GROMACS .gro file of C-alpha atoms in nm:
model
  381
    1MET     CA    1   9.469   7.460  26.362
    2PRO     CA    2   9.573   7.312  26.715
    3ARG     CA    3   9.300   7.214  26.946
    4VAL     CA    4   9.260   7.345  27.287
    5THR     CA    5   9.104   7.239  27.622
    6ALA     CA    6   8.825   7.440  27.770
    7LYS     CA    7   8.753   7.543  28.135
    8THR     CA    8   8.428   7.400  28.287
    9ASN     CA    9   8.335   7.757  28.367
   10TRP     CA   10   8.255   7.841  27.985
   11PRO     CA   11   7.895   7.942  27.906
   12LEU     CA   12   7.670   7.642  27.880
   13GLU     CA   13   7.592   7.651  27.519
   14TRP     CA   14   7.971   7.618  27.444
   15ASN     CA   15   8.019   7.310  27.635
   16GLN     CA   16   7.916   7.090  27.341
   17ASP     CA   17   8.165   7.234  27.133
   18VAL     CA   18   8.450   7.186  27.407
   19ASN     CA   19   8.639   6.937  27.205
   20GLY     CA   20   8.585   7.121  26.863
   21ASP     CA   21   8.824   7.359  26.669
   22ALA     CA   22   8.936   7.692  26.775
   23ASN     CA   23   8.825   7.841  26.464
   24THR     CA   24   8.465   7.753  26.550
   25LEU     CA   25   8.501   7.906  26.887
   26LEU     CA   26   8.620   8.219  26.751
   27ASN     CA   27   8.365   8.256  26.518
   28ASP     CA   28   8.089   8.210  26.767
   29ALA     CA   29   8.261   8.471  26.982
   30GLU     CA   30   8.243   8.707  26.747
   31SER     CA   31   7.890   8.644  26.670
   32ARG     CA   32   7.818   8.680  27.028
   33SER     CA   33   7.960   9.053  27.003
   34TYR     CA   34   8.233   8.968  27.200
   35ALA     CA   35   8.589   9.203  27.164
   36PRO     CA   36   8.757   9.085  26.843
   37ILE     CA   37   8.991   8.810  26.871
   38ASN     CA   38   9.261   8.763  26.623
   39SER     CA   39   9.448   8.462  26.765
   40VAL     CA   40   9.398   8.206  27.044
   41SER     CA   41   9.717   8.378  27.215
   42THR     CA   42   9.502   8.666  27.300
   43LEU     CA   43   9.216   8.510  27.440
   44SER     CA   44   9.165   8.589  27.822
   45LYS     CA   45   9.351   8.357  28.046
   46THR     CA   46   9.024   8.296  28.226
   47LEU     CA   47   8.926   8.116  27.912
   48PHE     CA   48   9.253   7.884  27.861
   49VAL     CA   49   9.497   7.741  28.039
   50HIS     CA   50   9.846   7.874  27.920
   51GLU     CA   51  10.172   7.718  27.939
   52PRO     CA   52  10.372   7.877  28.228
   53GLN     CA   53  10.668   7.923  28.007
   54ALA     CA   54  10.457   8.198  27.834
   55GLU     CA   55  10.420   8.418  28.160
   56ILE     CA   56  10.765   8.354  28.255
   57ARG     CA   57  10.894   8.524  27.926
   58ALA     CA   58  10.632   8.795  27.983
   59GLY     CA   59  10.783   8.872  28.303
   60GLN     CA   60  11.159   8.874  28.169
   61HIS     CA   61  11.064   9.101  27.906
   62LEU     CA   62  10.914   9.340  28.185
   63ILE     CA   63  11.243   9.291  28.383
   64GLU     CA   64  11.439   9.364  28.083
   65ASP     CA   65  11.243   9.695  27.987
   66THR     CA   66  11.281   9.817  28.337
   67HIS     CA   67  11.656   9.730  28.371
   68GLU     CA   68  11.707   9.954  28.040
   69GLN     CA   69  11.505  10.246  28.147
   70ALA     CA   70  11.687  10.252  28.489
   71THR     CA   71  12.030  10.229  28.299
   72SER     CA   72  11.910  10.525  28.087
   73VAL     CA   73  11.800  10.715  28.404
   74THR     CA   74  12.113  10.651  28.570
   75HIS     CA   75  12.343  10.732  28.278
   76GLU     CA   76  12.172  11.076  28.267
   77ASN     CA   77  12.191  11.103  28.669
   78ASP     CA   78  12.583  11.059  28.635
   79ARG     CA   79  12.613  11.311  28.354
   80LEU     CA   80  12.424  11.581  28.544
   81LEU     CA   81  12.624  11.504  28.853
   82GLN     CA   82  12.941  11.522  28.656
   83ARG     CA   83  12.833  11.887  28.512
   84ASP     CA   84  12.752  12.023  28.894
   85LEU     CA   85  13.115  11.882  28.994
   86THR     CA   86  13.244  12.089  28.729
   87LEU     CA   87  13.054  12.408  28.807
   88ASP     CA   88  13.112  12.380  29.157
   89PRO     CA   89  13.415  12.126  29.229
   90MET     CA   90  13.420  12.179  29.621
   91LEU     CA   91  13.093  12.012  29.687
   92SER     CA   92  13.101  11.842  30.009
   93SER     CA   93  13.279  11.511  30.013
   94ASN     CA   94  13.002  11.360  30.279
   95GLN     CA   95  12.672  11.507  30.077
   96ALA     CA   96  12.478  11.224  29.953
   97TYR     CA   97  12.280  11.231  29.642
   98LYS     CA   98  11.997  10.991  29.525
   99VAL     CA   99  12.108  10.842  29.257
  100ALA     CA  100  11.867  10.661  28.958
  101PRO     CA  101  11.705  10.333  29.056
  102SER     CA  102  11.901  10.040  28.994
  103LYS     CA  103  11.703   9.709  28.867
  104ARG     CA  104  11.676   9.614  29.238
  105GLN     CA  105  11.577   9.947  29.344
  106MET     CA  106  11.274   9.938  29.076
  107LEU     CA  107  11.147   9.623  29.242
  108GLY     CA  108  11.087   9.798  29.546
  109LEU     CA  109  11.459   9.853  29.727
  110THR     CA  110  11.557  10.223  29.791
  111THR     CA  111  11.920  10.296  29.858
  112THR     CA  112  12.149  10.621  29.824
  113SER     CA  113  12.500  10.651  29.721
  114THR     CA  114  12.761  10.870  29.877
  115ILE     CA  115  12.936  11.072  29.612
  116LYS     CA  116  13.288  11.136  29.754
  117SER     CA  117  13.484  11.450  29.614
  118THR     CA  118  13.819  11.370  29.455
  119SER     CA  119  13.889  11.726  29.434
  120SER     CA  120  14.205  11.845  29.665
  121LEU     CA  121  14.455  12.127  29.682
  122PRO     CA  122  14.736  12.138  29.409
  123ILE     CA  123  15.060  12.030  29.539
  124PRO     CA  124  15.406  12.118  29.398
  125PHE     CA  125  15.642  11.858  29.233
  126ASP     CA  126  15.354  11.602  29.212
  127VAL     CA  127  15.507  11.451  28.919
  128GLY     CA  128  15.813  11.371  29.116
  129PHE     CA  129  16.183  11.471  29.069
  130ASN     CA  130  16.430  11.374  28.765
  131HIS     CA  131  16.704  11.118  28.814
  132ASN     CA  132  16.971  11.396  28.843
  133ILE     CA  133  16.884  11.474  29.211
  134THR     CA  134  17.098  11.366  29.478
  135THR     CA  135  16.967  11.163  29.756
  136THR     CA  136  17.037  11.442  30.001
  137CYS     CA  137  16.823  11.683  29.799
  138GLN     CA  138  16.542  11.456  29.743
  139ASN     CA  139  16.506  11.386  30.099
  140PHE     CA  140  16.528  11.748  30.175
  141MET     CA  141  16.252  11.854  29.960
  142SER     CA  142  16.015  11.558  30.014
  143LYS     CA  143  16.057  11.653  30.405
  144MET     CA  144  15.977  12.021  30.319
  145LEU     CA  145  15.685  11.963  30.060
  146SER     CA  146  15.512  11.695  30.340
  147SER     CA  147  15.553  11.937  30.598
  148THR     CA  148  15.207  12.085  30.769
  149ASP     CA  149  15.377  12.428  30.787
  150PHE     CA  150  15.464  12.427  30.444
  151LYS     CA  151  15.094  12.286  30.322
  152LYS     CA  152  14.918  12.552  30.520
  153CYS     CA  153  15.078  12.828  30.317
  154SER     CA  154  14.978  12.675  29.981
  155PRO     CA  155  15.221  12.858  29.814
  156ILE     CA  156  15.112  12.970  29.444
  157SER     CA  157  15.525  13.068  29.368
  158MET     CA  158  15.573  12.702  29.408
  159LEU     CA  159  15.284  12.581  29.200
  160LEU     CA  160  15.330  12.807  28.872
  161GLN     CA  161  15.578  12.589  28.705
  162ASN     CA  162  15.604  12.269  28.918
  163SER     CA  163  15.232  12.114  28.952
  164ASN     CA  164  15.045  11.928  28.708
  165SER     CA  165  14.767  11.965  28.956
  166PHE     CA  166  14.783  12.319  28.965
  167PHE     CA  167  14.761  12.319  28.561
  168GLN     CA  168  14.467  12.132  28.582
  169THR     CA  169  14.309  12.341  28.837
  170SER     CA  170  14.405  12.663  28.636
  171LYS     CA  171  14.162  12.566  28.368
  172ASN     CA  172  13.869  12.630  28.577
  173PHE     CA  173  13.769  12.945  28.750
  174LEU     CA  174  13.629  12.810  29.037
  175ARG     CA  175  13.878  12.557  29.130
  176ILE     CA  176  14.170  12.841  29.087
  177THR     CA  177  13.921  13.063  29.288
  178SER     CA  178  13.889  12.804  29.579
  179LEU     CA  179  14.291  12.742  29.591
  180LEU     CA  180  14.325  13.148  29.606
  181ASP     CA  181  14.086  13.159  29.908
  182THR     CA  182  14.317  12.882  30.099
  183SER     CA  183  14.650  13.057  29.980
  184CYS     CA  184  14.533  13.425  30.044
  185SER     CA  185  14.396  13.339  30.372
  186ALA     CA  186  14.726  13.169  30.491
  187PRO     CA  187  14.931  13.340  30.770
  188VAL     CA  188  15.149  13.550  30.539
  189SER     CA  189  15.383  13.657  30.777
  190ASP     CA  190  15.488  13.291  30.929
  191CYS     CA  191  15.460  13.172  30.562
  192THR     CA  192  15.727  13.423  30.444
  193LYS     CA  193  15.968  13.348  30.750
  194LEU     CA  194  15.931  12.988  30.680
  195PHE     CA  195  16.002  13.001  30.308
  196GLN     CA  196  16.306  13.232  30.380
  197THR     CA  197  16.442  12.973  30.631
  198TYR     CA  198  16.384  12.673  30.377
  199SER     CA  199  16.577  12.876  30.087
  200LEU     CA  200  16.838  12.935  30.305
  201ASN     CA  201  16.890  12.556  30.411
  202LEU     CA  202  16.797  12.426  30.072
  203THR     CA  203  17.149  12.568  29.950
  204ARG     CA  204  17.330  12.402  30.200
  205SER     CA  205  17.577  12.092  30.104
  206ASP     CA  206  17.377  11.836  30.298
  207ALA     CA  207  17.077  11.946  30.127
  208CYS     CA  208  17.036  12.044  29.748
  209GLY     CA  209  17.363  12.258  29.731
  210PRO     CA  210  17.531  12.018  29.487
  211ASP     CA  211  17.205  12.003  29.276
  212ILE     CA  212  17.231  12.389  29.232
  213SER     CA  213  17.577  12.380  29.146
  214HIS     CA  214  17.510  12.153  28.866
  215SER     CA  215  17.244  12.361  28.779
  216ASN     CA  216  16.936  12.118  28.825
  217PRO     CA  217  16.616  12.305  28.674
  218GLN     CA  218  16.348  12.176  28.903
  219ILE     CA  219  16.575  12.270  29.226
  220GLU     CA  220  16.669  12.607  29.107
  221SER     CA  221  16.290  12.641  29.010
  222ALA     CA  222  16.210  12.552  29.376
  223LEU     CA  223  16.477  12.793  29.510
  224LEU     CA  224  16.313  13.076  29.304
  225GLY     CA  225  15.958  12.978  29.424
  226LEU     CA  226  16.061  12.997  29.779
  227ARG     CA  227  16.223  13.353  29.758
  228ALA     CA  228  15.921  13.457  29.552
  229TYR     CA  229  15.665  13.358  29.817
  230LYS     CA  230  15.566  13.696  29.939
  231THR     CA  231  15.570  13.884  29.598
  232LEU     CA  232  15.343  13.655  29.425
  233TYR     CA  233  15.143  13.594  29.747
  234THR     CA  234  15.070  13.972  29.725
  235VAL     CA  235  15.004  13.991  29.363
  236SER     CA  236  14.774  13.678  29.359
  237CYS     CA  237  14.544  13.797  29.611
  238LEU     CA  238  14.481  14.136  29.430
  239ARG     CA  239  14.134  14.163  29.375
  240THR     CA  240  13.918  14.344  29.082
  241SER     CA  241  13.767  14.522  29.365
  242SER     CA  242  14.112  14.624  29.516
  243PRO     CA  243  14.207  14.984  29.502
  244VAL     CA  244  14.469  15.036  29.274
  245VAL     CA  245  14.836  15.003  29.366
  246ASN     CA  246  15.050  15.288  29.275
  247CYS     CA  247  15.324  15.360  29.520
  248ASN     CA  248  15.509  15.592  29.269
  249GLN     CA  249  15.235  15.881  29.314
  250LYS     CA  250  15.118  16.075  29.607
  251SER     CA  251  14.795  15.889  29.622
  252HIS     CA  252  14.911  15.541  29.687
  253LEU     CA  253  14.595  15.389  29.661
  254SER     CA  254  14.314  15.500  29.388
  255GLY     CA  255  13.954  15.332  29.340
  256PRO     CA  256  13.913  15.014  29.145
  257ASP     CA  257  13.850  15.020  28.786
  258LYS     CA  258  13.450  14.903  28.762
  259THR     CA  259  13.495  14.774  28.393
  260ILE     CA  260  13.739  14.505  28.490
  261SER     CA  261  13.488  14.222  28.524
  262SER     CA  262  13.484  13.974  28.227
  263ILE     CA  263  13.146  13.807  28.087
  264GLY     CA  264  13.069  13.523  28.318
  265ARG     CA  265  13.290  13.636  28.623
  266PRO     CA  266  13.185  13.809  28.950
  267GLU     CA  267  13.262  14.155  28.957
  268ASP     CA  268  13.490  14.103  29.260
  269SER     CA  269  13.726  13.811  29.165
  270TYR     CA  270  14.098  13.766  29.204
  271CYS     CA  271  14.303  13.947  28.930
  272PHE     CA  272  14.530  13.622  28.920
  273ALA     CA  273  14.219  13.398  28.863
  274ASN     CA  274  14.085  13.597  28.558
  275ALA     CA  275  14.434  13.613  28.390
  276ILE     CA  276  14.510  13.249  28.409
  277THR     CA  277  14.191  13.120  28.320
  278ASN     CA  278  14.163  13.369  28.019
  279THR     CA  279  14.194  13.169  27.693
  280THR     CA  280  14.115  13.452  27.477
  281ASN     CA  281  14.430  13.642  27.573
  282PRO     CA  282  14.655  13.398  27.732
  283SER     CA  283  14.944  13.649  27.769
  284ASN     CA  284  14.758  13.807  28.091
  285SER     CA  285  14.884  13.548  28.281
  286PHE     CA  286  15.266  13.579  28.153
  287ILE     CA  287  15.330  13.848  28.381
  288TYR     CA  288  15.300  13.636  28.702
  289PHE     CA  289  15.608  13.462  28.614
  290LEU     CA  290  15.848  13.734  28.621
  291PRO     CA  291  15.943  13.672  28.965
  292LEU     CA  292  16.038  13.308  28.870
  293ASN     CA  293  16.309  13.434  28.628
  294VAL     CA  294  16.060  13.391  28.346
  295SER     CA  295  16.087  13.722  28.088
  296LEU     CA  296  15.794  13.852  27.925
  297VAL     CA  297  15.792  13.721  27.551
  298GLY     CA  298  15.784  13.980  27.291
  299SER     CA  299  15.482  13.866  27.146
  300ALA     CA  300  15.276  13.913  27.466
  301VAL     CA  301  15.010  14.169  27.461
  302PRO     CA  302  14.850  14.194  27.812
  303THR     CA  303  14.512  14.360  27.874
  304CYS     CA  304  14.558  14.711  28.006
  305ASN     CA  305  14.320  14.717  28.346
  306THR     CA  306  14.405  14.813  28.678
  307CYS     CA  307  14.502  14.450  28.778
  308LEU     CA  308  14.779  14.480  28.543
  309GLN     CA  309  14.884  14.831  28.674
  310SER     CA  310  14.877  14.690  29.029
  311THR     CA  311  15.072  14.401  28.957
  312MET     CA  312  15.353  14.584  28.784
  313SER     CA  313  15.355  14.847  29.068
  314VAL     CA  314  15.425  14.565  29.329
  315PHE     CA  315  15.680  14.423  29.095
  316GLN     CA  316  15.871  14.751  29.050
  317LEU     CA  317  15.905  14.785  29.418
  318GLU     CA  318  16.089  14.468  29.464
  319THR     CA  319  16.340  14.577  29.222
  320ALA     CA  320  16.453  14.795  29.498
  321ASN     CA  321  16.657  14.470  29.598
  322ARG     CA  322  16.897  14.472  29.306
  323SER     CA  323  16.978  14.102  29.373
  324SER     CA  324  16.603  14.001  29.310
  325VAL     CA  325  16.511  13.829  28.990
  326LEU     CA  326  16.285  14.113  28.914
  327ALA     CA  327  16.570  14.371  28.908
  328HIS     CA  328  16.710  14.188  28.610
  329ASN     CA  329  16.373  14.136  28.403
  330TYR     CA  330  16.120  14.421  28.535
  331HIS     CA  331  16.230  14.709  28.313
  332GLN     CA  332  16.206  14.529  27.985
  333ALA     CA  333  15.853  14.366  28.069
  334ALA     CA  334  15.745  14.736  28.206
  335SER     CA  335  15.852  14.906  27.874
  336GLN     CA  336  15.674  14.653  27.676
  337VAL     CA  337  15.360  14.686  27.888
  338ASN     CA  338  15.377  15.071  27.814
  339VAL     CA  339  15.409  15.018  27.450
  340VAL     CA  340  15.077  14.838  27.457
  341CYS     CA  341  14.883  15.025  27.721
  342GLY     CA  342  15.067  15.387  27.688
  343PRO     CA  343  15.389  15.554  27.779
  344GLN     CA  344  15.276  15.615  28.154
  345PHE     CA  345  15.066  15.305  28.214
  346VAL     CA  346  15.344  15.185  28.428
  347ASN     CA  347  15.650  15.295  28.585
  348ALA     CA  348  15.930  15.135  28.378
  349SER     CA  349  16.217  15.257  28.593
  350LEU     CA  350  16.373  15.050  28.888
  351ALA     CA  351  16.272  15.142  29.245
  352VAL     CA  352  16.545  15.324  29.411
  353ALA     CA  353  16.825  15.058  29.548
  354VAL     CA  354  16.746  14.950  29.907
  355SER     CA  355  16.893  15.190  30.208
  356SER     CA  356  16.760  15.245  30.565
  357ALA     CA  357  16.547  15.544  30.426
  358SER     CA  358  16.415  15.376  30.096
  359LEU     CA  359  16.366  15.056  30.263
  360LYS     CA  360  16.123  15.206  30.512
  361GLY     CA  361  15.900  15.347  30.225
  362THR     CA  362  15.896  15.035  30.032
  363LYS     CA  363  15.783  14.857  30.336
  364ARG     CA  364  15.523  15.084  30.385
  365CYS     CA  365  15.370  15.052  30.061
  366SER     CA  366  15.381  14.690  30.040
  367LEU     CA  367  15.185  14.691  30.420
  368LEU     CA  368  14.939  14.889  30.255
  369VAL     CA  369  14.864  14.627  29.973
  370LEU     CA  370  14.870  14.355  30.227
  371PHE     CA  371  14.641  14.565  30.429
  372TRP     CA  372  14.352  14.590  30.171
  373ILE     CA  373  14.390  14.191  30.128
  374LEU     CA  374  14.359  14.150  30.490
  375ILE     CA  375  14.063  14.396  30.501
  376TYR     CA  376  13.887  14.199  30.238
  377PHE     CA  377  13.890  13.863  30.428
  378ILE     CA  378  13.761  14.018  30.762
  379ILE     CA  379  13.476  14.161  30.567
  380MET     CA  380  13.421  13.844  30.375
  381GLY     CA  381  13.479  13.606  30.669
   0.00000   0.00000   0.00000
């Protein structure tokens, strides 16, 4: 047993044993009703002079334990923050969140961390263009897509087939709803005129005319998206609380379907948002691709609700223009819908071909749809 050196403030009767064995000291301490002591290292620091390395090691262990606790709390904080961002991706990019303390913070330093939201609106053709595009066409497309006027329209028609960021957004109900809030609040008249101009200019020989002649699929899709802007704006902005659009009957608009809401979804939500995020029945979203020259697949079994009725009614109106894409694929889709939902669920016939008289009626019904969309944003704004 090693010998120890005692301080001079020990009891007087112990001074005579200052150079004795530690075992003798321990036995004497127990006989005097001191707390049980198992080893020399557990004696009070007021009794023995310890080496400084022991205290350093104890401090290091304390710091390491504190760091491990702080790291664990930080990981939990990050997990909760990611959950909040998933539930509400539009959190302010300037909002500051207090994060779990680091090792320095545990020693008394306090800081905050600013969490910047990386979420942004989806953009068309964010994966670029293929190698077959001509230089003049690529310049035209790049200039158009970067235009401030183009961006403020947030056109769903340009995103459906040509945007990876939109594909990611469509997986989250809150994100797609936020996008639709922006898209549906755009100045539809100005945007319609803008895209009509773009569609005409895109076909010019000094723009993308040669690319269309060579059937470049990306440019053909872009042209369809520009032409379908107003149609897809109208149907993507329909809400579950909107009156049912039926321009083929005397009563053009009827009350909303109160059973439309899905579990976990607000009763007043976008029909398009419900359809495109519906993983139980993905075919609900297939209808929205009709204006982009994508026919309804034979296996599609869309949900029979007022959203479907209103959307198909808007499409049926567009068939009055016999040069439109819908004039060629609407009848087949409507007939298939009626097989699923009943023979009179939607009007499977094409609208009367455009004339000065019929065009007036068609525009009147289209204006009614846009009117209800406008009223909603006025009330909610």
